[in-house]
mmCIF file of C-alpha atoms in Angstrom:
data_model
loop_
_atom_site.group_PDB
_atom_site.id
_atom_site.type_symbol
_atom_site.label_atom_id
_atom_site.label_comp_id
_atom_site.label_asym_id
_atom_site.label_seq_id
_atom_site.Cartn_x
_atom_site.Cartn_y
_atom_site.Cartn_z
ATOM 1 C CA UNK Y 1 -1.940 -34.484 16.358
ATOM 2 C CA UNK Y 2 -4.844 -34.822 13.932
ATOM 3 C CA UNK Y 3 -6.383 -31.626 12.584
ATOM 4 C CA UNK Y 4 -9.512 -30.274 14.182
ATOM 5 C CA UNK Y 5 -12.708 -30.675 12.106
ATOM 6 C CA UNK Y 6 -13.218 -26.916 12.494
ATOM 7 C CA UNK Y 7 -9.834 -26.244 10.895
ATOM 8 C CA UNK Y 8 -9.356 -28.382 7.762
ATOM 9 C CA UNK Y 9 -5.867 -28.943 6.423
ATOM 10 C CA UNK Y 10 -4.891 -26.233 3.961
ATOM 11 C CA UNK Y 11 -3.537 -27.121 0.560
ATOM 12 C CA UNK Y 12 0.218 -27.317 0.633
ATOM 13 C CA UNK Y 13 2.302 -24.362 -0.434
ATOM 14 C CA UNK Y 14 5.136 -24.839 -2.846
ATOM 15 C CA UNK Y 15 8.306 -25.409 -0.789
ATOM 16 C CA UNK Y 16 11.338 -23.179 -1.366
ATOM 17 C CA UNK Y 17 14.105 -24.737 -3.494
ATOM 18 C CA UNK Y 18 16.421 -24.930 -0.478
ATOM 19 C CA UNK Y 19 13.781 -26.532 1.710
ATOM 20 C CA UNK Y 20 14.498 -23.887 4.353
ATOM 21 C CA UNK Y 21 11.827 -21.590 5.740
ATOM 22 C CA UNK Y 22 12.202 -17.861 5.142
ATOM 23 C CA UNK Y 23 10.024 -14.848 5.907
ATOM 24 C CA UNK Y 24 9.376 -14.368 2.201
ATOM 25 C CA UNK Y 25 8.224 -17.975 1.712
ATOM 26 C CA UNK Y 26 6.096 -17.867 4.861
ATOM 27 C CA UNK Y 27 4.324 -14.671 3.760
ATOM 28 C CA UNK Y 28 3.824 -15.968 0.226
ATOM 29 C CA UNK Y 29 2.148 -19.084 1.630
ATOM 30 C CA UNK Y 30 0.001 -17.010 3.984
ATOM 31 C CA UNK Y 31 -1.140 -14.925 1.009
ATOM 32 C CA UNK Y 32 -2.018 -18.094 -0.920
ATOM 33 C CA UNK Y 33 -4.231 -19.277 1.937
ATOM 34 C CA UNK Y 34 -5.913 -15.876 2.301
ATOM 35 C CA UNK Y 35 -6.501 -15.672 -1.454
ATOM 36 C CA UNK Y 36 -8.167 -19.102 -1.425
ATOM 37 C CA UNK Y 37 -10.256 -18.904 1.704
ATOM 38 C CA UNK Y 38 -10.052 -15.545 3.443
ATOM 39 C CA UNK Y 39 -8.324 -14.049 6.456
ATOM 40 C CA UNK Y 40 -10.370 -15.924 9.052
ATOM 41 C CA UNK Y 41 -9.095 -19.279 7.791
ATOM 42 C CA UNK Y 42 -5.468 -18.330 8.339
ATOM 43 C CA UNK Y 43 -3.785 -19.375 11.567
ATOM 44 C CA UNK Y 44 -0.160 -19.930 12.539
ATOM 45 C CA UNK Y 45 -0.792 -23.645 13.003
ATOM 46 C CA UNK Y 46 -2.502 -24.046 9.662
ATOM 47 C CA UNK Y 47 0.199 -22.075 7.903
ATOM 48 C CA UNK Y 48 2.839 -24.290 9.495
ATOM 49 C CA UNK Y 49 1.098 -27.411 8.193
ATOM 50 C CA UNK Y 50 0.939 -25.973 4.677
ATOM 51 C CA UNK Y 51 4.686 -25.247 4.871
ATOM 52 C CA UNK Y 52 5.547 -28.595 6.508
ATOM 53 C CA UNK Y 53 7.207 -26.835 9.417
ATOM 54 C CA UNK Y 54 6.708 -26.780 13.145
ATOM 55 C CA UNK Y 55 4.393 -23.919 14.217
ATOM 56 C CA UNK Y 56 7.014 -22.572 16.588
ATOM 57 C CA UNK Y 57 9.397 -22.019 13.674
ATOM 58 C CA UNK Y 58 7.055 -19.375 12.264
ATOM 59 C CA UNK Y 59 7.404 -17.145 15.311
ATOM 60 C CA UNK Y 60 10.969 -16.422 14.274
ATOM 61 C CA UNK Y 61 9.514 -14.383 11.420
ATOM 62 C CA UNK Y 62 6.204 -13.152 12.880
ATOM 63 C CA UNK Y 63 5.509 -12.643 16.577
ATOM 64 C CA UNK Y 64 1.781 -13.340 16.189
ATOM 65 C CA UNK Y 65 -1.030 -13.414 13.642
ATOM 66 C CA UNK Y 66 -1.289 -9.624 13.642
ATOM 67 C CA UNK Y 67 2.347 -9.358 12.581
ATOM 68 C CA UNK Y 68 1.733 -12.043 9.978
ATOM 69 C CA UNK Y 69 -1.150 -10.060 8.494
ATOM 70 C CA UNK Y 70 0.970 -6.908 8.467
ATOM 71 C CA UNK Y 71 3.577 -8.849 6.497
ATOM 72 C CA UNK Y 72 0.983 -9.995 3.975
ATOM 73 C CA UNK Y 73 -0.138 -6.400 3.478
ATOM 74 C CA UNK Y 74 3.495 -5.421 2.929
ATOM 75 C CA UNK Y 75 4.137 -7.986 0.207
ATOM 76 C CA UNK Y 76 0.956 -7.010 -1.640
ATOM 77 C CA UNK Y 77 1.787 -3.296 -1.440
ATOM 78 C CA UNK Y 78 5.355 -4.022 -2.565
ATOM 79 C CA UNK Y 79 3.815 -4.656 -5.996
ATOM 80 C CA UNK Y 80 2.542 -1.059 -6.101
ATOM 81 C CA UNK Y 81 5.173 0.962 -7.942
ATOM 82 C CA UNK Y 82 5.449 4.731 -7.685
ATOM 83 C CA UNK Y 83 7.976 6.747 -9.680
ATOM 84 C CA UNK Y 84 8.749 9.878 -7.618
ATOM 85 C CA UNK Y 85 10.848 11.262 -10.495
ATOM 86 C CA UNK Y 86 7.940 11.359 -12.958
ATOM 87 C CA UNK Y 87 7.482 14.956 -14.104
ATOM 88 C CA UNK Y 88 3.801 14.309 -14.869
ATOM 89 C CA UNK Y 89 2.366 13.895 -11.388
ATOM 90 C CA UNK Y 90 -1.192 13.515 -12.671
ATOM 91 C CA UNK Y 91 -0.252 10.612 -14.955
ATOM 92 C CA UNK Y 92 1.724 8.981 -12.148
ATOM 93 C CA UNK Y 93 -1.206 9.168 -9.726
ATOM 94 C CA UNK Y 94 -3.456 7.603 -12.372
ATOM 95 C CA UNK Y 95 -0.925 4.805 -12.784
ATOM 96 C CA UNK Y 96 -0.873 4.223 -9.030
ATOM 97 C CA UNK Y 97 -4.678 4.162 -8.903
ATOM 98 C CA UNK Y 98 -4.940 1.625 -11.717
ATOM 99 C CA UNK Y 99 -2.301 -0.587 -10.113
ATOM 100 C CA UNK Y 100 -4.081 -0.445 -6.770
ATOM 101 C CA UNK Y 101 -7.359 -1.522 -8.356
ATOM 102 C CA UNK Y 102 -5.637 -4.446 -10.094
ATOM 103 C CA UNK Y 103 -4.057 -5.564 -6.822
ATOM 104 C CA UNK Y 104 -7.411 -5.364 -5.040
ATOM 105 C CA UNK Y 105 -9.115 -7.470 -7.706
ATOM 106 C CA UNK Y 106 -6.263 -9.997 -7.673
ATOM 107 C CA UNK Y 107 -6.349 -10.279 -3.863
ATOM 108 C CA UNK Y 108 -9.907 -9.358 -2.769
ATOM 109 C CA UNK Y 109 -9.563 -11.056 0.620
ATOM 110 C CA UNK Y 110 -6.546 -8.850 1.387
ATOM 111 C CA UNK Y 111 -8.474 -5.614 0.830
ATOM 112 C CA UNK Y 112 -9.568 -5.376 4.515
ATOM 113 C CA UNK Y 113 -5.884 -5.413 5.472
ATOM 114 C CA UNK Y 114 -5.200 -2.530 3.099
ATOM 115 C CA UNK Y 115 -8.288 -0.446 3.872
ATOM 116 C CA UNK Y 116 -9.312 -0.931 7.505
ATOM 117 C CA UNK Y 117 -6.346 -2.415 9.333
ATOM 118 C CA UNK Y 118 -4.161 0.732 9.112
ATOM 119 C CA UNK Y 119 -6.863 2.645 10.990
ATOM 120 C CA UNK Y 120 -6.129 0.572 14.088
ATOM 121 C CA UNK Y 121 -2.364 1.188 13.979
ATOM 122 C CA UNK Y 122 -0.556 4.450 14.770
ATOM 123 C CA UNK Y 123 1.279 5.668 11.687
ATOM 124 C CA UNK Y 124 4.690 5.404 13.339
ATOM 125 C CA UNK Y 125 4.030 1.758 14.247
ATOM 126 C CA UNK Y 126 2.891 0.719 10.774
ATOM 127 C CA UNK Y 127 5.105 -1.782 8.919
ATOM 128 C CA UNK Y 128 7.660 0.082 6.774
ATOM 129 C CA UNK Y 129 6.445 -1.645 3.623
ATOM 130 C CA UNK Y 130 2.966 -0.205 4.034
ATOM 131 C CA UNK Y 131 4.363 3.330 4.357
ATOM 132 C CA UNK Y 132 6.609 3.273 1.274
ATOM 133 C CA UNK Y 133 3.834 4.169 -1.199
ATOM 134 C CA UNK Y 134 2.961 7.153 1.005
ATOM 135 C CA UNK Y 135 6.578 8.311 1.146
ATOM 136 C CA UNK Y 136 7.008 7.865 -2.612
ATOM 137 C CA UNK Y 137 3.828 9.805 -3.437
ATOM 138 C CA UNK Y 138 4.844 12.604 -1.067
ATOM 139 C CA UNK Y 139 8.202 12.732 -2.859
ATOM 140 C CA UNK Y 140 6.431 12.821 -6.234
ATOM 141 C CA UNK Y 141 4.152 15.672 -5.218
ATOM 142 C CA UNK Y 142 6.669 17.791 -3.322
ATOM 143 C CA UNK Y 143 9.031 17.298 -6.274
ATOM 144 C CA UNK Y 144 6.257 18.701 -8.474
ATOM 145 C CA UNK Y 145 6.196 21.810 -6.289
ATOM 146 C CA UNK Y 146 3.401 21.123 -3.814
ATOM 147 C CA UNK Y 147 3.889 21.943 -0.148
ATOM 148 C CA UNK Y 148 4.146 19.033 2.275
ATOM 149 C CA UNK Y 149 0.631 19.580 3.709
ATOM 150 C CA UNK Y 150 -0.877 19.874 0.214
ATOM 151 C CA UNK Y 151 0.926 16.701 -0.892
ATOM 152 C CA UNK Y 152 -0.479 14.861 2.119
ATOM 153 C CA UNK Y 153 -3.958 16.198 1.331
ATOM 154 C CA UNK Y 154 -3.708 14.898 -2.245
ATOM 155 C CA UNK Y 155 -2.531 11.477 -1.010
ATOM 156 C CA UNK Y 156 -5.418 11.213 1.433
ATOM 157 C CA UNK Y 157 -7.951 12.272 -1.173
ATOM 158 C CA UNK Y 158 -6.595 9.771 -3.703
ATOM 159 C CA UNK Y 159 -6.580 6.807 -1.357
ATOM 160 C CA UNK Y 160 -9.930 7.771 0.090
ATOM 161 C CA UNK Y 161 -11.291 7.463 -3.447
ATOM 162 C CA UNK Y 162 -9.429 4.196 -4.082
ATOM 163 C CA UNK Y 163 -10.563 2.542 -0.863
ATOM 164 C CA UNK Y 164 -14.167 3.468 -1.484
ATOM 165 C CA UNK Y 165 -13.966 2.363 -5.087
ATOM 166 C CA UNK Y 166 -12.494 -1.098 -4.482
ATOM 167 C CA UNK Y 167 -14.958 -1.803 -1.671
ATOM 168 C CA UNK Y 168 -17.818 -0.823 -3.974
ATOM 169 C CA UNK Y 169 -16.496 -2.808 -6.921
ATOM 170 C CA UNK Y 170 -15.934 -5.952 -4.896
ATOM 171 C CA UNK Y 171 -19.510 -5.920 -3.657
ATOM 172 C CA UNK Y 172 -20.980 -5.724 -7.173
ATOM 173 C CA UNK Y 173 -22.385 -9.265 -7.107
ATOM 174 C CA UNK Y 174 -25.004 -10.588 -9.511
ATOM 175 C CA UNK Y 175 -27.740 -12.420 -7.620
ATOM 176 C CA UNK Y 176 -29.127 -14.574 -10.455
ATOM 177 C CA UNK Y 177 -26.643 -14.729 -13.375
ATOM 178 C CA UNK Y 178 -28.941 -16.898 -15.481
ATOM 179 C CA UNK Y 179 -31.654 -14.221 -15.615
ATOM 180 C CA UNK Y 180 -31.760 -11.877 -18.614
ATOM 181 C CA UNK Y 181 -33.814 -9.140 -16.973
ATOM 182 C CA UNK Y 182 -31.523 -6.775 -15.051
ATOM 183 C CA UNK Y 183 -34.014 -6.331 -12.214
ATOM 184 C CA UNK Y 184 -34.113 -10.087 -11.693
ATOM 185 C CA UNK Y 185 -30.376 -10.617 -12.232
ATOM 186 C CA UNK Y 186 -29.554 -8.245 -9.396
ATOM 187 C CA UNK Y 187 -32.389 -9.442 -7.175
ATOM 188 C CA UNK Y 188 -33.797 -5.922 -6.972
ATOM 189 C CA UNK Y 189 -37.301 -7.247 -7.633
ATOM 190 C CA UNK Y 190 -37.345 -8.251 -3.972
ATOM 191 C CA UNK Y 191 -37.281 -4.602 -2.905
ATOM 192 C CA UNK Y 192 -40.715 -3.028 -2.342
ATOM 193 C CA UNK Y 193 -41.305 -0.708 -5.282
ATOM 194 C CA UNK Y 194 -43.068 1.794 -3.027
ATOM 195 C CA UNK Y 195 -39.943 2.194 -0.878
ATOM 196 C CA UNK Y 196 -37.169 1.890 -3.466
ATOM 197 C CA UNK Y 197 -38.489 3.167 -6.812
ATOM 198 C CA UNK Y 198 -35.264 4.963 -7.769
ATOM 199 C CA UNK Y 199 -32.989 2.062 -6.896
ATOM 200 C CA UNK Y 200 -35.144 -0.408 -8.803
ATOM 201 C CA UNK Y 201 -35.223 1.990 -11.749
ATOM 202 C CA UNK Y 202 -31.415 1.945 -11.907
ATOM 203 C CA UNK Y 203 -31.227 -1.829 -12.464
ATOM 204 C CA UNK Y 204 -29.770 -1.504 -15.962
ATOM 205 C CA UNK Y 205 -27.156 1.037 -14.861
ATOM 206 C CA UNK Y 206 -26.197 -1.157 -11.903
ATOM 207 C CA UNK Y 207 -26.006 -4.283 -14.072
ATOM 208 C CA UNK Y 208 -23.720 -2.572 -16.584
ATOM 209 C CA UNK Y 209 -21.234 -1.460 -13.908
ATOM 210 C CA UNK Y 210 -17.698 -1.144 -15.313
ATOM 211 C CA UNK Y 211 -15.149 -0.905 -12.525
ATOM 212 C CA UNK Y 212 -12.321 0.389 -14.690
ATOM 213 C CA UNK Y 213 -14.475 3.083 -16.277
ATOM 214 C CA UNK Y 214 -15.954 4.028 -12.901
ATOM 215 C CA UNK Y 215 -12.470 4.502 -11.463
ATOM 216 C CA UNK Y 216 -11.398 6.687 -14.394
ATOM 217 C CA UNK Y 217 -14.491 8.850 -13.931
ATOM 218 C CA UNK Y 218 -13.759 9.236 -10.241
ATOM 219 C CA UNK Y 219 -10.134 10.114 -10.955
ATOM 220 C CA UNK Y 220 -11.228 12.755 -13.476
ATOM 221 C CA UNK Y 221 -13.409 14.441 -10.876
ATOM 222 C CA UNK Y 222 -10.822 14.185 -8.093
ATOM 223 C CA UNK Y 223 -7.735 15.220 -10.025
ATOM 224 C CA UNK Y 224 -9.474 18.038 -11.889
ATOM 225 C CA UNK Y 225 -10.746 19.369 -8.580
ATOM 226 C CA UNK Y 226 -7.325 19.111 -6.931
ATOM 227 C CA UNK Y 227 -5.670 20.810 -9.898
ATOM 228 C CA UNK Y 228 -8.138 23.695 -9.705
ATOM 229 C CA UNK Y 229 -7.747 24.139 -5.957
ATOM 230 C CA UNK Y 230 -4.068 23.440 -5.298
ATOM 231 C CA UNK Y 231 -1.183 25.105 -7.059
ATOM 232 C CA UNK Y 232 2.446 23.943 -6.950
ATOM 233 C CA UNK Y 233 4.772 26.534 -5.458
ATOM 234 C CA UNK Y 234 7.335 26.124 -8.225
#
């Protein structure tokens, strides 16, 4: 069957050395396609073509596209390392935050799977791989002496910050890179000055956005506030 014009053939994925399909190889190929072209371009049929396998063979490893996307989220989050035995919980949370930002920038098309998809899935039905960072951070914080509810509060506050940050950073797009004037580079000159004087006046600050520095500033505010409000029990 020839491919539909609406669904062009994806670039091939590197075959496994054995030539046999595995869940790991299937998910790695799915991530490659998402990284290149986005979630909407991924389908079971297209993935099968990229792997040189029959589409039906994929259903052995993923019941449907939703399960496939859950698997992709799992393999990305598997790269997020948390050391529950670290005695410096603040430093460990900073490490986790920095890793998460790097993963988001490396796989920007996967960010919706990490940020919004979990909201549509009951916690108990989430893929185990997506829950391991939560479990590890809870272990880190309870090991540091926080109560379970306080540890959960800290986790939610941290990832609320991270999700907001990566979504903001990924939308920082320069409109006209060749322009030297910040107002023109960002396209803010199109905004009526009578309605958006403050936003237009921040053109230089917006143009000099530094995602890494912005994250560190946010972490300072969050972690200092949590430290002042919550006290470990031991």
